[in-house]
PDB file of C-alpha atoms in Angstrom:
ATOM      1  CA  UNK V 144     -28.148 -35.525  23.051  1.00 51.00           C
ATOM      2  CA  UNK V 145     -27.116 -36.158  19.716  1.00 62.00           C
ATOM      3  CA  UNK V 146     -26.441 -39.900  19.051  1.00 85.00           C
ATOM      4  CA  UNK V 147     -26.030 -42.088  15.772  1.00 93.00           C
ATOM      5  CA  UNK V 148     -27.040 -45.565  16.061  1.00 94.00           C
ATOM      6  CA  UNK V 149     -25.885 -48.553  13.830  1.00 95.00           C
ATOM      7  CA  UNK V 150     -25.150 -52.204  13.038  1.00 91.00           C
ATOM      8  CA  UNK V 151     -21.874 -52.897  13.974  1.00 92.00           C
ATOM      9  CA  UNK V 152     -21.374 -56.058  11.252  1.00 96.00           C
ATOM     10  CA  UNK V 153     -23.135 -57.122   8.248  1.00 97.00           C
ATOM     11  CA  UNK V 154     -22.660 -59.918   5.556  1.00 97.00           C
ATOM     12  CA  UNK V 155     -24.000 -60.282   2.345  1.00 97.00           C
ATOM     13  CA  UNK V 156     -23.351 -62.961  -1.215  1.00 97.00           C
ATOM     14  CA  UNK V 157     -21.980 -60.842  -3.727  1.00 97.00           C
ATOM     15  CA  UNK V 158     -24.576 -60.515  -6.311  1.00 97.00           C
ATOM     16  CA  UNK V 159     -27.310 -59.442  -3.258  1.00 97.00           C
ATOM     17  CA  UNK V 160     -28.721 -55.986  -1.506  1.00 97.00           C
ATOM     18  CA  UNK V 161     -27.244 -55.079   0.982  1.00 97.00           C
ATOM     19  CA  UNK V 162     -28.953 -52.540   3.374  1.00 97.00           C
ATOM     20  CA  UNK V 163     -27.080 -50.328   6.150  1.00 98.00           C
ATOM     21  CA  UNK V 164     -29.667 -49.065   8.455  1.00 97.00           C
ATOM     22  CA  UNK V 165     -29.009 -45.694  10.992  1.00 96.00           C
ATOM     23  CA  UNK V 166     -31.074 -43.949  13.224  1.00 95.00           C
ATOM     24  CA  UNK V 167     -30.237 -40.487  14.386  1.00 92.00           C
ATOM     25  CA  UNK V 168     -31.472 -38.115  17.171  1.00 87.00           C
ATOM     26  CA  UNK V 169     -31.147 -34.447  16.612  1.00 80.00           C
ATOM     27  CA  UNK V 170     -34.452 -33.582  14.464  1.00 76.00           C
ATOM     28  CA  UNK V 171     -32.857 -30.436  13.613  1.00 76.00           C
ATOM     29  CA  UNK V 172     -30.309 -32.128  10.962  1.00 74.00           C
ATOM     30  CA  UNK V 173     -31.288 -31.220   7.858  1.00 78.00           C
ATOM     31  CA  UNK V 174     -28.909 -33.272   5.696  1.00 85.00           C
ATOM     32  CA  UNK V 175     -27.551 -36.906   6.544  1.00 90.00           C
ATOM     33  CA  UNK V 176     -24.761 -38.820   4.855  1.00 92.00           C
ATOM     34  CA  UNK V 177     -22.921 -41.791   4.505  1.00 96.00           C
ATOM     35  CA  UNK V 178     -19.495 -42.112   4.663  1.00 96.00           C
ATOM     36  CA  UNK V 179     -17.371 -45.392   3.382  1.00 97.00           C
ATOM     37  CA  UNK V 180     -13.873 -45.916   4.564  1.00 95.00           C
ATOM     38  CA  UNK V 181     -11.890 -48.903   3.230  1.00 93.00           C
ATOM     39  CA  UNK V 182      -9.095 -50.187   5.855  1.00 87.00           C
ATOM     40  CA  UNK V 183      -6.052 -47.485   6.750  1.00 82.00           C
ATOM     41  CA  UNK V 184      -7.894 -44.897   4.486  1.00 85.00           C
ATOM     42  CA  UNK V 185      -9.984 -41.929   5.336  1.00 88.00           C
ATOM     43  CA  UNK V 186     -13.674 -41.427   4.974  1.00 92.00           C
ATOM     44  CA  UNK V 187     -15.103 -41.540   1.173  1.00 92.00           C
ATOM     45  CA  UNK V 188     -18.416 -39.607   0.417  1.00 91.00           C
ATOM     46  CA  UNK V 189     -20.852 -41.778  -0.770  1.00 94.00           C
ATOM     47  CA  UNK V 190     -24.004 -39.918  -0.713  1.00 93.00           C
ATOM     48  CA  UNK V 191     -26.350 -37.651   1.324  1.00 91.00           C
ATOM     49  CA  UNK V 192     -29.761 -36.343   1.756  1.00 91.00           C
ATOM     50  CA  UNK V 193     -31.856 -33.278   3.110  1.00 88.00           C
ATOM     51  CA  UNK V 194     -34.249 -33.212   5.022  1.00 85.00           C
ATOM     52  CA  UNK V 195     -37.002 -33.103   3.250  1.00 86.00           C
ATOM     53  CA  UNK V 196     -36.726 -35.599   0.625  1.00 90.00           C
ATOM     54  CA  UNK V 197     -37.877 -39.614   0.906  1.00 92.00           C
ATOM     55  CA  UNK V 198     -35.763 -40.878  -1.349  1.00 95.00           C
ATOM     56  CA  UNK V 199     -32.463 -40.441  -3.464  1.00 95.00           C
ATOM     57  CA  UNK V 200     -31.367 -42.737  -5.966  1.00 95.00           C
ATOM     58  CA  UNK V 201     -27.657 -42.699  -7.021  1.00 92.00           C
ATOM     59  CA  UNK V 202     -26.705 -45.884  -9.191  1.00 95.00           C
ATOM     60  CA  UNK V 203     -26.268 -48.827  -7.099  1.00 96.00           C
ATOM     61  CA  UNK V 204     -27.276 -46.271  -4.471  1.00 97.00           C
ATOM     62  CA  UNK V 205     -30.134 -46.263  -2.734  1.00 97.00           C
ATOM     63  CA  UNK V 206     -31.275 -44.054   0.297  1.00 97.00           C
ATOM     64  CA  UNK V 207     -34.211 -43.562   2.254  1.00 97.00           C
ATOM     65  CA  UNK V 208     -35.519 -41.703   4.694  1.00 95.00           C
ATOM     66  CA  UNK V 209     -37.699 -42.089   7.295  1.00 94.00           C
ATOM     67  CA  UNK V 210     -37.966 -38.551   9.682  1.00 91.00           C
ATOM     68  CA  UNK V 211     -40.737 -39.209  11.429  1.00 91.00           C
ATOM     69  CA  UNK V 212     -38.717 -42.426  12.895  1.00 92.00           C
ATOM     70  CA  UNK V 213     -35.174 -40.756  12.785  1.00 92.00           C
ATOM     71  CA  UNK V 214     -34.483 -43.362  10.694  1.00 95.00           C
ATOM     72  CA  UNK V 215     -31.990 -43.159   7.090  1.00 95.00           C
ATOM     73  CA  UNK V 216     -30.537 -46.410   5.124  1.00 97.00           C
ATOM     74  CA  UNK V 217     -28.198 -46.940   2.656  1.00 98.00           C
ATOM     75  CA  UNK V 218     -29.479 -49.970   0.010  1.00 98.00           C
ATOM     76  CA  UNK V 219     -26.799 -51.010  -2.182  1.00 98.00           C
ATOM     77  CA  UNK V 220     -27.982 -53.462  -5.065  1.00 97.00           C
ATOM     78  CA  UNK V 221     -25.884 -56.305  -6.588  1.00 97.00           C
ATOM     79  CA  UNK V 222     -22.758 -55.508  -4.012  1.00 98.00           C
ATOM     80  CA  UNK V 223     -19.793 -56.896  -5.258  1.00 96.00           C
ATOM     81  CA  UNK V 224     -16.561 -57.381  -3.030  1.00 95.00           C
ATOM     82  CA  UNK V 225     -14.906 -54.176  -4.168  1.00 94.00           C
ATOM     83  CA  UNK V 226     -17.879 -52.758  -1.668  1.00 97.00           C
ATOM     84  CA  UNK V 227     -16.409 -54.534   1.251  1.00 97.00           C
ATOM     85  CA  UNK V 228     -15.606 -51.512   3.616  1.00 97.00           C
ATOM     86  CA  UNK V 229     -17.027 -49.590   6.696  1.00 97.00           C
ATOM     87  CA  UNK V 230     -20.115 -47.604   6.264  1.00 98.00           C
ATOM     88  CA  UNK V 231     -20.236 -44.706   8.206  1.00 97.00           C
ATOM     89  CA  UNK V 232     -24.027 -42.118   8.971  1.00 95.00           C
ATOM     90  CA  UNK V 233     -23.594 -39.404  10.320  1.00 92.00           C
ATOM     91  CA  UNK V 234     -25.836 -36.428  10.894  1.00 89.00           C
ATOM     92  CA  UNK V 235     -25.570 -32.299  10.394  1.00 83.00           C
ATOM     93  CA  UNK V 236     -27.090 -30.924  14.207  1.00 75.00           C
ATOM     94  CA  UNK V 237     -27.351 -26.706  14.056  1.00 65.00           C
ATOM     95  CA  UNK V 238     -25.008 -24.990  16.526  1.00 54.00           C
ATOM     96  CA  UNK V 239     -23.962 -22.231  17.065  1.00 42.00           C
ATOM     97  CA  UNK V 240     -27.602 -20.570  15.100  1.00 40.00           C
ATOM     98  CA  UNK V 241     -26.960 -22.354  11.873  1.00 41.00           C
ATOM     99  CA  UNK V 242     -23.600 -23.608  11.288  1.00 45.00           C
ATOM    100  CA  UNK V 243     -22.650 -26.335  10.102  1.00 55.00           C
ATOM    101  CA  UNK V 244     -19.139 -26.654  12.301  1.00 59.00           C
ATOM    102  CA  UNK V 245     -19.732 -30.630  12.262  1.00 79.00           C
ATOM    103  CA  UNK V 246     -21.143 -33.653  11.683  1.00 88.00           C
ATOM    104  CA  UNK V 247     -21.911 -36.879  14.224  1.00 89.00           C
ATOM    105  CA  UNK V 248     -21.426 -40.260  13.083  1.00 93.00           C
ATOM    106  CA  UNK V 249     -21.801 -43.174  13.900  1.00 95.00           C
ATOM    107  CA  UNK V 250     -19.744 -46.408  14.833  1.00 95.00           C
ATOM    108  CA  UNK V 251     -20.244 -47.655  11.448  1.00 96.00           C
ATOM    109  CA  UNK V 252     -21.554 -50.752   9.508  1.00 97.00           C
ATOM    110  CA  UNK V 253     -18.620 -53.496   8.893  1.00 97.00           C
ATOM    111  CA  UNK V 254     -19.833 -54.656   5.696  1.00 97.00           C
ATOM    112  CA  UNK V 255     -18.299 -57.992   4.576  1.00 97.00           C
ATOM    113  CA  UNK V 256     -19.503 -59.108   0.780  1.00 97.00           C
ATOM    114  CA  UNK V 257     -18.474 -63.228  -0.045  1.00 94.00           C
ATOM    115  CA  UNK V 258     -17.572 -64.471  -3.206  1.00 90.00           C
TER     116      UNK V 258
ATOM    117  CA  UNK U 849      -8.688 -31.653  -7.780  1.00 54.00           C
ATOM    118  CA  UNK U 850      -5.923 -33.716  -5.757  1.00 75.00           C
ATOM    119  CA  UNK U 851      -8.008 -33.810  -2.822  1.00 92.00           C
ATOM    120  CA  UNK U 852      -7.189 -33.198   1.054  1.00 95.00           C
ATOM    121  CA  UNK U 853      -3.469 -34.061   1.494  1.00 96.00           C
ATOM    122  CA  UNK U 854      -2.465 -34.652   5.050  1.00 97.00           C
ATOM    123  CA  UNK U 855       1.304 -35.121   6.491  1.00 97.00           C
ATOM    124  CA  UNK U 856       2.290 -37.584   7.844  1.00 97.00           C
ATOM    125  CA  UNK U 857       0.625 -40.492   6.856  1.00 95.00           C
ATOM    126  CA  UNK U 858       2.096 -42.422  10.682  1.00 96.00           C
ATOM    127  CA  UNK U 859       3.484 -41.000  13.847  1.00 97.00           C
ATOM    128  CA  UNK U 860       4.775 -42.988  16.367  1.00 98.00           C
ATOM    129  CA  UNK U 861       6.102 -40.994  19.311  1.00 98.00           C
ATOM    130  CA  UNK U 862       6.563 -41.496  23.327  1.00 97.00           C
ATOM    131  CA  UNK U 863       5.050 -40.438  25.641  1.00 97.00           C
ATOM    132  CA  UNK U 864       5.484 -36.761  26.688  1.00 97.00           C
ATOM    133  CA  UNK U 865       6.802 -35.165  23.346  1.00 98.00           C
ATOM    134  CA  UNK U 866       4.975 -33.032  21.419  1.00 98.00           C
ATOM    135  CA  UNK U 867       4.282 -33.786  17.893  1.00 98.00           C
ATOM    136  CA  UNK U 868       2.462 -32.177  15.184  1.00 98.00           C
ATOM    137  CA  UNK U 869       0.726 -32.643  12.082  1.00 97.00           C
ATOM    138  CA  UNK U 870      -0.324 -30.811   8.807  1.00 98.00           C
ATOM    139  CA  UNK U 871      -3.482 -30.491   6.372  1.00 98.00           C
ATOM    140  CA  UNK U 872      -4.064 -28.698   2.571  1.00 97.00           C
ATOM    141  CA  UNK U 873      -7.228 -29.213   1.665  1.00 97.00           C
ATOM    142  CA  UNK U 874      -8.717 -28.651  -1.618  1.00 95.00           C
ATOM    143  CA  UNK U 875      -7.932 -25.682  -2.969  1.00 92.00           C
ATOM    144  CA  UNK U 876     -11.409 -24.028  -3.295  1.00 90.00           C
ATOM    145  CA  UNK U 877     -12.197 -25.023   0.610  1.00 93.00           C
ATOM    146  CA  UNK U 878     -12.758 -22.547   3.008  1.00 91.00           C
ATOM    147  CA  UNK U 879     -13.916 -24.871   6.303  1.00 93.00           C
ATOM    148  CA  UNK U 880     -11.583 -27.015   7.149  1.00 95.00           C
ATOM    149  CA  UNK U 881     -12.227 -29.340   9.939  1.00 95.00           C
ATOM    150  CA  UNK U 882     -10.148 -31.702  12.187  1.00 96.00           C
ATOM    151  CA  UNK U 883     -11.608 -34.845  13.710  1.00 96.00           C
ATOM    152  CA  UNK U 884     -10.454 -37.881  15.857  1.00 96.00           C
ATOM    153  CA  UNK U 885     -11.418 -41.432  15.254  1.00 95.00           C
ATOM    154  CA  UNK U 886     -10.005 -44.538  17.585  1.00 94.00           C
ATOM    155  CA  UNK U 887     -10.355 -48.162  16.537  1.00 90.00           C
ATOM    156  CA  UNK U 888     -13.621 -49.344  16.222  1.00 89.00           C
ATOM    157  CA  UNK U 889     -15.246 -45.648  16.511  1.00 92.00           C
ATOM    158  CA  UNK U 890     -16.715 -43.442  14.236  1.00 94.00           C
ATOM    159  CA  UNK U 891     -14.869 -40.222  13.503  1.00 94.00           C
ATOM    160  CA  UNK U 892     -15.468 -37.208  16.358  1.00 94.00           C
ATOM    161  CA  UNK U 893     -15.247 -33.508  16.040  1.00 92.00           C
ATOM    162  CA  UNK U 894     -12.396 -31.857  17.031  1.00 94.00           C
ATOM    163  CA  UNK U 895     -11.798 -28.469  15.766  1.00 94.00           C
ATOM    164  CA  UNK U 896     -13.265 -26.627  12.605  1.00 91.00           C
ATOM    165  CA  UNK U 897     -12.092 -23.271  10.534  1.00 93.00           C
ATOM    166  CA  UNK U 898     -14.025 -20.712   7.628  1.00 91.00           C
ATOM    167  CA  UNK U 899     -10.194 -19.277   6.307  1.00 93.00           C
ATOM    168  CA  UNK U 900      -8.376 -18.291   9.028  1.00 93.00           C
ATOM    169  CA  UNK U 901     -10.839 -18.041  12.070  1.00 93.00           C
ATOM    170  CA  UNK U 902     -11.440 -20.636  14.486  1.00 92.00           C
ATOM    171  CA  UNK U 903     -14.892 -20.667  14.462  1.00 89.00           C
ATOM    172  CA  UNK U 904     -15.809 -24.307  16.819  1.00 86.00           C
ATOM    173  CA  UNK U 905     -13.834 -26.460  19.112  1.00 88.00           C
ATOM    174  CA  UNK U 906     -15.498 -29.396  21.121  1.00 88.00           C
ATOM    175  CA  UNK U 907     -15.064 -29.984  24.585  1.00 86.00           C
ATOM    176  CA  UNK U 908     -12.623 -32.807  23.445  1.00 84.00           C
ATOM    177  CA  UNK U 909     -10.031 -30.607  21.784  1.00 86.00           C
ATOM    178  CA  UNK U 910      -7.980 -30.345  26.117  1.00 89.00           C
ATOM    179  CA  UNK U 911      -5.451 -27.054  26.157  1.00 93.00           C
ATOM    180  CA  UNK U 912      -3.033 -29.844  25.090  1.00 96.00           C
ATOM    181  CA  UNK U 913      -4.567 -29.639  21.890  1.00 96.00           C
ATOM    182  CA  UNK U 914      -3.742 -26.502  19.440  1.00 96.00           C
ATOM    183  CA  UNK U 915      -4.391 -26.124  15.956  1.00 97.00           C
ATOM    184  CA  UNK U 916      -4.107 -22.977  13.872  1.00 96.00           C
ATOM    185  CA  UNK U 917      -4.666 -21.920  10.015  1.00 96.00           C
ATOM    186  CA  UNK U 918      -2.636 -18.456   9.903  1.00 92.00           C
ATOM    187  CA  UNK U 919      -3.444 -17.872   5.923  1.00 89.00           C
ATOM    188  CA  UNK U 920      -6.352 -20.214   5.527  1.00 87.00           C
ATOM    189  CA  UNK U 921      -4.824 -22.319   3.619  1.00 93.00           C
ATOM    190  CA  UNK U 922      -2.991 -24.833   5.299  1.00 97.00           C
ATOM    191  CA  UNK U 923      -3.510 -26.212   8.819  1.00 98.00           C
ATOM    192  CA  UNK U 924      -1.491 -27.304  11.876  1.00 98.00           C
ATOM    193  CA  UNK U 925      -2.674 -29.666  14.425  1.00 98.00           C
ATOM    194  CA  UNK U 926      -0.026 -29.356  17.585  1.00 98.00           C
ATOM    195  CA  UNK U 927      -0.823 -32.161  20.411  1.00 97.00           C
ATOM    196  CA  UNK U 928       1.759 -30.976  23.745  1.00 97.00           C
ATOM    197  CA  UNK U 929       3.231 -33.918  26.229  1.00 97.00           C
ATOM    198  CA  UNK U 930       1.209 -36.776  24.547  1.00 98.00           C
ATOM    199  CA  UNK U 931      -0.350 -39.205  26.001  1.00 97.00           C
ATOM    200  CA  UNK U 932      -0.976 -42.830  25.421  1.00 96.00           C
ATOM    201  CA  UNK U 933      -5.200 -41.662  24.761  1.00 95.00           C
ATOM    202  CA  UNK U 934      -4.107 -39.631  22.267  1.00 97.00           C
ATOM    203  CA  UNK U 935      -3.090 -42.581  20.319  1.00 97.00           C
ATOM    204  CA  UNK U 936      -5.607 -42.345  17.034  1.00 96.00           C
ATOM    205  CA  UNK U 937      -6.597 -41.392  13.746  1.00 96.00           C
ATOM    206  CA  UNK U 938      -6.508 -37.800  12.971  1.00 97.00           C
ATOM    207  CA  UNK U 939      -8.467 -36.902  10.298  1.00 96.00           C
ATOM    208  CA  UNK U 940      -8.859 -33.927   8.105  1.00 97.00           C
ATOM    209  CA  UNK U 941     -11.563 -33.187   6.023  1.00 95.00           C
ATOM    210  CA  UNK U 942     -12.447 -29.262   4.023  1.00 94.00           C
ATOM    211  CA  UNK U 943     -15.897 -28.119   2.389  1.00 91.00           C
ATOM    212  CA  UNK U 944     -17.135 -25.042   0.952  1.00 88.00           C
ATOM    213  CA  UNK U 945     -19.422 -22.670   3.156  1.00 83.00           C
ATOM    214  CA  UNK U 946     -22.417 -23.061   2.001  1.00 76.00           C
ATOM    215  CA  UNK U 947     -24.171 -25.491   4.469  1.00 67.00           C
ATOM    216  CA  UNK U 948     -24.968 -28.295   1.945  1.00 69.00           C
ATOM    217  CA  UNK U 949     -21.497 -28.772   1.175  1.00 81.00           C
ATOM    218  CA  UNK U 950     -20.102 -31.906   2.130  1.00 84.00           C
ATOM    219  CA  UNK U 951     -17.008 -32.569   4.125  1.00 89.00           C
ATOM    220  CA  UNK U 952     -13.796 -34.430   1.625  1.00 91.00           C
ATOM    221  CA  UNK U 953     -11.718 -36.203   3.941  1.00 93.00           C
ATOM    222  CA  UNK U 954      -7.499 -36.808   3.353  1.00 95.00           C
ATOM    223  CA  UNK U 955      -6.606 -40.268   4.421  1.00 93.00           C
ATOM    224  CA  UNK U 956      -5.625 -38.750   8.310  1.00 95.00           C
ATOM    225  CA  UNK U 957      -2.732 -39.695  10.837  1.00 97.00           C
ATOM    226  CA  UNK U 958      -2.282 -42.066  12.170  1.00 96.00           C
ATOM    227  CA  UNK U 959      -0.641 -41.074  15.724  1.00 97.00           C
ATOM    228  CA  UNK U 960       0.893 -43.771  17.950  1.00 97.00           C
ATOM    229  CA  UNK U 961       1.983 -42.739  21.426  1.00 98.00           C
ATOM    230  CA  UNK U 962       4.180 -45.669  23.103  1.00 96.00           C
TER     231      UNK U 962
END
């Protein structure tokens, strides 16, 4: 079945790098996403990666994809207190002949950044 | 770009009452999605529309739930005869039609059923 797993908590010091890991199950997923959720708010798209890529970099964010192991990671360089939030990994399995009807989310990793 | 707008932000209702939520997507987005998020969990897909057509419904969407998007713009999600288990954050998202178009989420409507 479809499942996305993440560790639930990560604590880092301000200025350090954060690495949030995710495993997914559906090899048909063509895109994988990282979303950020701050308390009481909706989800903010951070970045996404196409499944034929190994890496994508966007300013302080680096996404690594190991398609063989179905492993995705998000690295945040120079983590700031404003990065404290819950980070969700999501996959987009193909359904119904190719339409992307929904995303499958993990339970989220709560990142705490200590000053 | 005003983003995805959801109303109300919070709703408290008594068990057995009906509630309706509204979502206004980003104006040029023709796909609209409803998700539900309970405490400590990721969002779970409920249903999605392409223009006014409802193309997919999750098995989570019981017959007490109905969603509409009559003119292909805003959407409503109605829950009839609410139960305490319906308490959750209801998130709306929208996207363009092409496959790599990411979902943009609103801030959600938090429902509390007492």
